[in-house]
mmCIF file of C-alpha atoms in Angstrom:
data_model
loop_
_atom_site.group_PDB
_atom_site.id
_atom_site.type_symbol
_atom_site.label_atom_id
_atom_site.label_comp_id
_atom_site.label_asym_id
_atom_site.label_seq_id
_atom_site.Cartn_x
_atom_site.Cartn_y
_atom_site.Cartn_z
ATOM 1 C CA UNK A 1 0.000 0.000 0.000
ATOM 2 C CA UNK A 2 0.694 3.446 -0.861
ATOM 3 C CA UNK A 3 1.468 5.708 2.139
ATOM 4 C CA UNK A 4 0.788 9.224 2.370
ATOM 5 C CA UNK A 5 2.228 12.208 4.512
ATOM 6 C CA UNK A 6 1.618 15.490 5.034
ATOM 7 C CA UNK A 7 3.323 18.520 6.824
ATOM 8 C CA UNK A 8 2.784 20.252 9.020
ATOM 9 C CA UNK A 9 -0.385 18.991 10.907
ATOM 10 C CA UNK A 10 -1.678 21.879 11.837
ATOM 11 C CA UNK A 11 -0.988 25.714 11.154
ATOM 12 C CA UNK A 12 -2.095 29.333 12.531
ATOM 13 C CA UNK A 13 -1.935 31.968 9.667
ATOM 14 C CA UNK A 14 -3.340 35.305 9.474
ATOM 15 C CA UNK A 15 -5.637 36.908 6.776
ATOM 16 C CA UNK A 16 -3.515 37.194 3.467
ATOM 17 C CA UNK A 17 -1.549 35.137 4.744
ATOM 18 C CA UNK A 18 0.563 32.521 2.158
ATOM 19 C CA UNK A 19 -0.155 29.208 3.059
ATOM 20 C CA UNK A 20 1.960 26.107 1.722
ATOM 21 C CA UNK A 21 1.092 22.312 2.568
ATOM 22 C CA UNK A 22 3.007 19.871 1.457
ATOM 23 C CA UNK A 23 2.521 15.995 1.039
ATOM 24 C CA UNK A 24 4.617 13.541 0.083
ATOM 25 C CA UNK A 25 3.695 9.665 -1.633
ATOM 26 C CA UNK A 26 5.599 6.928 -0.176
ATOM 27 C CA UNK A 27 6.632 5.629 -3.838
ATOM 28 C CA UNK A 28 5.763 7.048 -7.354
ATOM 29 C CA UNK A 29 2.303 8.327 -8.220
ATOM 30 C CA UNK A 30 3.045 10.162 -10.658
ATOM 31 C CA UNK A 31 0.493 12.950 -10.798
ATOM 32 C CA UNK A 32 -2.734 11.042 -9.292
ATOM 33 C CA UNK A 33 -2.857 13.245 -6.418
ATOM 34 C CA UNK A 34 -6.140 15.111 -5.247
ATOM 35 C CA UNK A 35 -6.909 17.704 -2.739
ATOM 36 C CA UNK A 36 -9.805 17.929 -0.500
ATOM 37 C CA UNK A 37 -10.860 20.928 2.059
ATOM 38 C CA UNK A 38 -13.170 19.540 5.227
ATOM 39 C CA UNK A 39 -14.951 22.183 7.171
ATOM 40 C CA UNK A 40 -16.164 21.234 10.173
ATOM 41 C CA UNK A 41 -19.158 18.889 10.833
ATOM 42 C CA UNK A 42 -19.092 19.082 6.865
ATOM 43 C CA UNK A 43 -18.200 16.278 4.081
ATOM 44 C CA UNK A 44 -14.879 16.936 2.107
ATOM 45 C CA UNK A 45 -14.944 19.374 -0.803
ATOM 46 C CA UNK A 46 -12.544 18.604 -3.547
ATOM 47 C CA UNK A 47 -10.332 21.508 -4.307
ATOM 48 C CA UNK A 48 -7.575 20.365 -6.933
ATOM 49 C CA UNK A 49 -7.262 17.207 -8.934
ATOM 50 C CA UNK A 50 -4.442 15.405 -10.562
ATOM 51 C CA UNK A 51 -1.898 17.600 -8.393
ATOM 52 C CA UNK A 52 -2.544 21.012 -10.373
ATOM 53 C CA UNK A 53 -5.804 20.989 -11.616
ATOM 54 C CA UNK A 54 -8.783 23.625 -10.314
ATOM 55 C CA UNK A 55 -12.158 22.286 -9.746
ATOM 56 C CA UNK A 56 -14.601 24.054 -11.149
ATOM 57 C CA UNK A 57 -15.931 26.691 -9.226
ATOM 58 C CA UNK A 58 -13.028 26.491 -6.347
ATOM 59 C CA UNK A 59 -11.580 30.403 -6.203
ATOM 60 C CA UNK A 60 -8.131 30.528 -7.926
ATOM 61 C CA UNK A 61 -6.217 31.244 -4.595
ATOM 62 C CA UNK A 62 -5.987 27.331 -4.274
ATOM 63 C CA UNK A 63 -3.275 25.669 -6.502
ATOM 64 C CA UNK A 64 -1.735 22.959 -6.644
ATOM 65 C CA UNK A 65 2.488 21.431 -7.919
ATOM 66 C CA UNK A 66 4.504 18.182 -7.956
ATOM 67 C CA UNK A 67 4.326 15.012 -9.439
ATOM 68 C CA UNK A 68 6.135 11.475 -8.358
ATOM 69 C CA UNK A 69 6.486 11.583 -4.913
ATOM 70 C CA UNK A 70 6.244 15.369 -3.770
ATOM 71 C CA UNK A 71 3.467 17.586 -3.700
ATOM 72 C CA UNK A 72 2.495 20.752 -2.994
ATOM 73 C CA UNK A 73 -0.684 22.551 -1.968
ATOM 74 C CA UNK A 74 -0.870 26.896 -1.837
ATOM 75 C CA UNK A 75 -3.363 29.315 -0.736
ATOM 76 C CA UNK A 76 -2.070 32.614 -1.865
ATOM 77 C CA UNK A 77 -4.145 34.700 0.283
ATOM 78 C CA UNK A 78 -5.545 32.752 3.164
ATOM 79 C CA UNK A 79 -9.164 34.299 4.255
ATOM 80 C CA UNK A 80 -11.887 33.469 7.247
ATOM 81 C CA UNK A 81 -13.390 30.759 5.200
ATOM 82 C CA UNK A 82 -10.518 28.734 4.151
ATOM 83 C CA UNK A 83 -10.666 27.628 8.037
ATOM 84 C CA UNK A 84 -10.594 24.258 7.798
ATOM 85 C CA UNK A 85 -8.528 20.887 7.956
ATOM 86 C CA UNK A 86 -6.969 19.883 4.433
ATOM 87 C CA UNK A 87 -6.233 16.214 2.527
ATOM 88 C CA UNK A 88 -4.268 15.636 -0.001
ATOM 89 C CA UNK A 89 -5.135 11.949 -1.523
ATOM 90 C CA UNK A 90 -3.919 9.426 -3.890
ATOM 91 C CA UNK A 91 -5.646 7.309 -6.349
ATOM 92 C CA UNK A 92 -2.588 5.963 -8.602
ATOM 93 C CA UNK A 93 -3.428 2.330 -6.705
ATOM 94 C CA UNK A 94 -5.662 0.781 -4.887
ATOM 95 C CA UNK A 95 -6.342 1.500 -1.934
ATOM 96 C CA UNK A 96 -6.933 5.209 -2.153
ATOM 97 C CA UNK A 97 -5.633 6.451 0.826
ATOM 98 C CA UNK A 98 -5.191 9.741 2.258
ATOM 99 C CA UNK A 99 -2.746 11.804 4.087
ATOM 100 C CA UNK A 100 -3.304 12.401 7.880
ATOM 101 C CA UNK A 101 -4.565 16.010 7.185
ATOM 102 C CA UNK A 102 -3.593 19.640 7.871
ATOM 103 C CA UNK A 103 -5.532 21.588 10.408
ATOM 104 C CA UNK A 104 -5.462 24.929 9.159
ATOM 105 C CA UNK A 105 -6.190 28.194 11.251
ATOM 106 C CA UNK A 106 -6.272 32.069 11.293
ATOM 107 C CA UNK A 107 -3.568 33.730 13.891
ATOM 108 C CA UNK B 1 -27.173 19.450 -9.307
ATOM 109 C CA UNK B 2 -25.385 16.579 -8.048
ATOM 110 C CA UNK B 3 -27.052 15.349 -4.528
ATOM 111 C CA UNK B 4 -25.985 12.238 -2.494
ATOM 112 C CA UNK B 5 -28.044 12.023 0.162
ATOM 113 C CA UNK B 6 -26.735 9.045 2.813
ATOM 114 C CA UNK B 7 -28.986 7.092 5.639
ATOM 115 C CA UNK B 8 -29.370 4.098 7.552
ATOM 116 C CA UNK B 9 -26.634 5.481 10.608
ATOM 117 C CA UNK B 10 -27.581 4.566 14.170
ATOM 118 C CA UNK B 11 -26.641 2.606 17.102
ATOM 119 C CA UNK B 12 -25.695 -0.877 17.195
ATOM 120 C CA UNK B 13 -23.885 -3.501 19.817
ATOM 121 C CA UNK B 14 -20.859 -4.929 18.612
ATOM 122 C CA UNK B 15 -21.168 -7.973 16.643
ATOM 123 C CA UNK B 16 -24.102 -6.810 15.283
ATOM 124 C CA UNK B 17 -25.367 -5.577 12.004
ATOM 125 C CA UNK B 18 -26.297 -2.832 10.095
ATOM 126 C CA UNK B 19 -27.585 -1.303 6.285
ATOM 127 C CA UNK B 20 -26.253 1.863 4.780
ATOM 128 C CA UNK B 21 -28.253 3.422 1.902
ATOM 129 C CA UNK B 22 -27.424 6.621 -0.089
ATOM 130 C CA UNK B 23 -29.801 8.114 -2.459
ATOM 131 C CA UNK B 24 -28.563 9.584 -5.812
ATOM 132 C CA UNK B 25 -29.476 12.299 -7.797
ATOM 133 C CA UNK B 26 -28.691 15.141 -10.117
ATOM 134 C CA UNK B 27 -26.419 12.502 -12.698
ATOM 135 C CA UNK B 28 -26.822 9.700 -14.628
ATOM 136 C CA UNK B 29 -25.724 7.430 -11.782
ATOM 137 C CA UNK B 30 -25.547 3.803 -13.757
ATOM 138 C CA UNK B 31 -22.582 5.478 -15.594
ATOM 139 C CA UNK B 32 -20.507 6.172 -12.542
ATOM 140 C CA UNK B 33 -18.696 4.291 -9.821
ATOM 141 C CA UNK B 34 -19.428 4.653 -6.204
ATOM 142 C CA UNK B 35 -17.987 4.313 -3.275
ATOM 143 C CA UNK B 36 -18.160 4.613 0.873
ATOM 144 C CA UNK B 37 -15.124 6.666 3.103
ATOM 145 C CA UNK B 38 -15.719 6.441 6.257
ATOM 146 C CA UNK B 39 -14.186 8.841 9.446
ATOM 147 C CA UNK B 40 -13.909 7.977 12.959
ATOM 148 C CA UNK B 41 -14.516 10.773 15.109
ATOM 149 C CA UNK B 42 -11.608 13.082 15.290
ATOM 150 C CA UNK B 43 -10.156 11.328 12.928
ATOM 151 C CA UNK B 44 -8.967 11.654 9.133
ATOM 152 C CA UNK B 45 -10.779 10.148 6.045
ATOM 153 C CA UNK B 46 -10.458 5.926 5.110
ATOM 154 C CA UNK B 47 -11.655 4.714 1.714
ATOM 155 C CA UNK B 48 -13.935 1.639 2.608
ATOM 156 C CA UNK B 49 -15.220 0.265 -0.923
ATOM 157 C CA UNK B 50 -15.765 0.860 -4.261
ATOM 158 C CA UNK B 51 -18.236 -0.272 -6.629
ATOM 159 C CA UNK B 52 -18.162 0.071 -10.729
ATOM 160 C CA UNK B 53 -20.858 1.480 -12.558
ATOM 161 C CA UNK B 54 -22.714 -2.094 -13.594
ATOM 162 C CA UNK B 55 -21.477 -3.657 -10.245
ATOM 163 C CA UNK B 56 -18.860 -5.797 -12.054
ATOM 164 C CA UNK B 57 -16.077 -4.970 -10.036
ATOM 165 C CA UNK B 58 -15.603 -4.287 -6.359
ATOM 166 C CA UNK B 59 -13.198 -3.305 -3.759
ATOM 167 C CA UNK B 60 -12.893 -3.406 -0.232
ATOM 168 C CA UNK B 61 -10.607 -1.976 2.390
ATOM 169 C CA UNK B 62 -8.451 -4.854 4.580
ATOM 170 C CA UNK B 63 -9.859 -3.628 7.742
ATOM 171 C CA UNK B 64 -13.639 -4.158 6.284
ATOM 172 C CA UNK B 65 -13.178 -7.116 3.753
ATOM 173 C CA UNK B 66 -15.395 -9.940 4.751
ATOM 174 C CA UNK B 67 -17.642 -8.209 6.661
ATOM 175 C CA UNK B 68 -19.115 -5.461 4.563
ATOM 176 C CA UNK B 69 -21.216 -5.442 1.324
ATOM 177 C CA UNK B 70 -21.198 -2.985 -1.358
ATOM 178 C CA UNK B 71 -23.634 -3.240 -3.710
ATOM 179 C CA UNK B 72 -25.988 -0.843 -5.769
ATOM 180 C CA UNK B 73 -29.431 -0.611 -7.453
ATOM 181 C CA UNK B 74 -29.536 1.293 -10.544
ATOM 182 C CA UNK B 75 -32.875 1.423 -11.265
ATOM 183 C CA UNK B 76 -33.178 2.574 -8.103
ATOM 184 C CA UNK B 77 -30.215 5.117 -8.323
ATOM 185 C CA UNK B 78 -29.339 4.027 -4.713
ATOM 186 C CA UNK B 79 -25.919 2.546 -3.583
ATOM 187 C CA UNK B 80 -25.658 0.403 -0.228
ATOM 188 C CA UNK B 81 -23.142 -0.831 2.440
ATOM 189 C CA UNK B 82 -24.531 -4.160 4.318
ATOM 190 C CA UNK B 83 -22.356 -3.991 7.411
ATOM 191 C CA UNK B 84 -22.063 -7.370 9.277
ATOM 192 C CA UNK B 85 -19.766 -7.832 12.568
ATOM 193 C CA UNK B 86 -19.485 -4.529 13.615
ATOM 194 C CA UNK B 87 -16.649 -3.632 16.025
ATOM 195 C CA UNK B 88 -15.919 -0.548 18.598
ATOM 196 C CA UNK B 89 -13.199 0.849 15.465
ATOM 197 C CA UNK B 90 -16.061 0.822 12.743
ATOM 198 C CA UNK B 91 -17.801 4.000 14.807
ATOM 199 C CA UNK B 92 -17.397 6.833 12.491
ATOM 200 C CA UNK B 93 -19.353 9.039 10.105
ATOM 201 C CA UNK B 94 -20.129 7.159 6.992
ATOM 202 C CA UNK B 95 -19.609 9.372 3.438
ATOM 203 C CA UNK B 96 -21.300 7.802 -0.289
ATOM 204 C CA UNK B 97 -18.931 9.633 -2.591
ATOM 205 C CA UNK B 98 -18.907 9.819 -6.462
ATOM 206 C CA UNK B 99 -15.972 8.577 -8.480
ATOM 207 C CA UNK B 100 -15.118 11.058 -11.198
ATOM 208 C CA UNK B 101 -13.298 8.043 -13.221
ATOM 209 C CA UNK B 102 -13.130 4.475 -13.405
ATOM 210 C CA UNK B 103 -10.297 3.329 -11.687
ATOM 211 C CA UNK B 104 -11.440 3.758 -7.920
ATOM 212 C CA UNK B 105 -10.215 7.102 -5.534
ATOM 213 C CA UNK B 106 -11.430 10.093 -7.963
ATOM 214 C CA UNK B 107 -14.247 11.675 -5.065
ATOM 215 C CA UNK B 108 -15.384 14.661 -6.995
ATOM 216 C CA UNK B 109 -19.081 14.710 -4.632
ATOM 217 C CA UNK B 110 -19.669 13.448 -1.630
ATOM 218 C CA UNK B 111 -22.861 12.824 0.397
ATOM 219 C CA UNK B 112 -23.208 14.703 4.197
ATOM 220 C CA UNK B 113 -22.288 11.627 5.636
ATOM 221 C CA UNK B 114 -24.461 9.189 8.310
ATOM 222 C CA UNK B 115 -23.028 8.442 11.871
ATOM 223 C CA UNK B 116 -22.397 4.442 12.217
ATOM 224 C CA UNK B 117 -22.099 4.420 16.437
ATOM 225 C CA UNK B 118 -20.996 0.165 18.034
ATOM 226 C CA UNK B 119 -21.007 0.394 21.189
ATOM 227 C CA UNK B 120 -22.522 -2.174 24.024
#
């Protein structure tokens, strides 16, 4: 099985902030890497798929880099309502598994 | 708009048994795979099973295999998870999630999720 980390687990950053996540595959993947966003009491929300790709309708503050092994996740500008914990997930084998998550905070 | 609307959560002493339904809507859902993720509370997010679009493959998480059920109706456009054996670590909030392709993991819509509690 694949295994997935992510760093750091948690953050505090204020408004405007730049916000980098990063998550790493514990073998190639090459770019079948997703990101999710989990509010509170809510389901996840994908964000970015296949490492750099924007869902549509997700604001373009959220990108997304890397491919292999090491990946990246950005908010440029971190606001109120990007409070929330974030996943980054593989699906290059079975099972999908995802990282441990980022808790993600304003200061 | 895409709706996944999950029930069946509850209650139930360990060993014993339970049915997960989620209600589709909003897509053609016989042309998609489906699939359960489940999360304990406080916990992160663990793919349970995956189901193709006419049912002819299937996948199960180690920690679930030979216990739990997929399956799916789609003339009904409802998927299920028949949960058998339950144990204290299968307590978490239960998620139906869309796959966006057809090899399993791509969860591009996911339902609110139902509450699975064991516990004696």
């Amino acid at each position: 099985d694949i295994q997935m980390t992510q760093s750091p687990s948690s953050l505090s950053a204020s408004v405007g902030d730049r916000v980098t996540i990063t998550c790493q595959a514990s073998q190639d993947i090459s770019n079948y890497l997703n990101w999710y966003q989990q509010k509170p009491g809510k389901a996840p929300k994908l964000l970015i798929y296949d490492a750099s790709n924007l869902e549509t309708g997700v604001p373009s503050r959220f990108s997304g880099s890397g491919s292999g092994t090491d990946f990246t996740f950005t908010i440029s500008s971190l606001q109120p309502e990007d409070i929330a914990t974030y996943y980054c997930q593989q699906y290059d084998n079975l099972p999908p598994r995802f990282g441990p998550g980022t808790k993600v905070d304003i200061k | 708009e895409v709706q996944l609307v999950e029930s069946g959560g509850g209650l139930v002493k360990p060993g014993g048994s339970l049915r997960l339904s989620c209600a589709a809507s909003g897509f053609t859902f016989s042309s998609y795979s489906m699939n359960w993720v489940r999360q304990a509370p406080g916990k992160g997010l663990e793919w349970v099973s995956s189901i193709s679009s006419s049912s002819s493959y299937i996948y199960y998480a180690d920690s679930v295999k030979g216990r739990f059920t997929i399956s799916r109706d789609n003339a009904k456009n409802s998927l299920y998870l028949q949960m058998n054996s339950l144990r204290a670590e299968d307590t978490a909030v239960y998620y139906c999630a869309r796959d966006r392709v057809v090899t399993p993991g791509f969860f591009d819509y996911w339902g609110q999720g139902t509450l699975v509690t064991v516990s004696s």
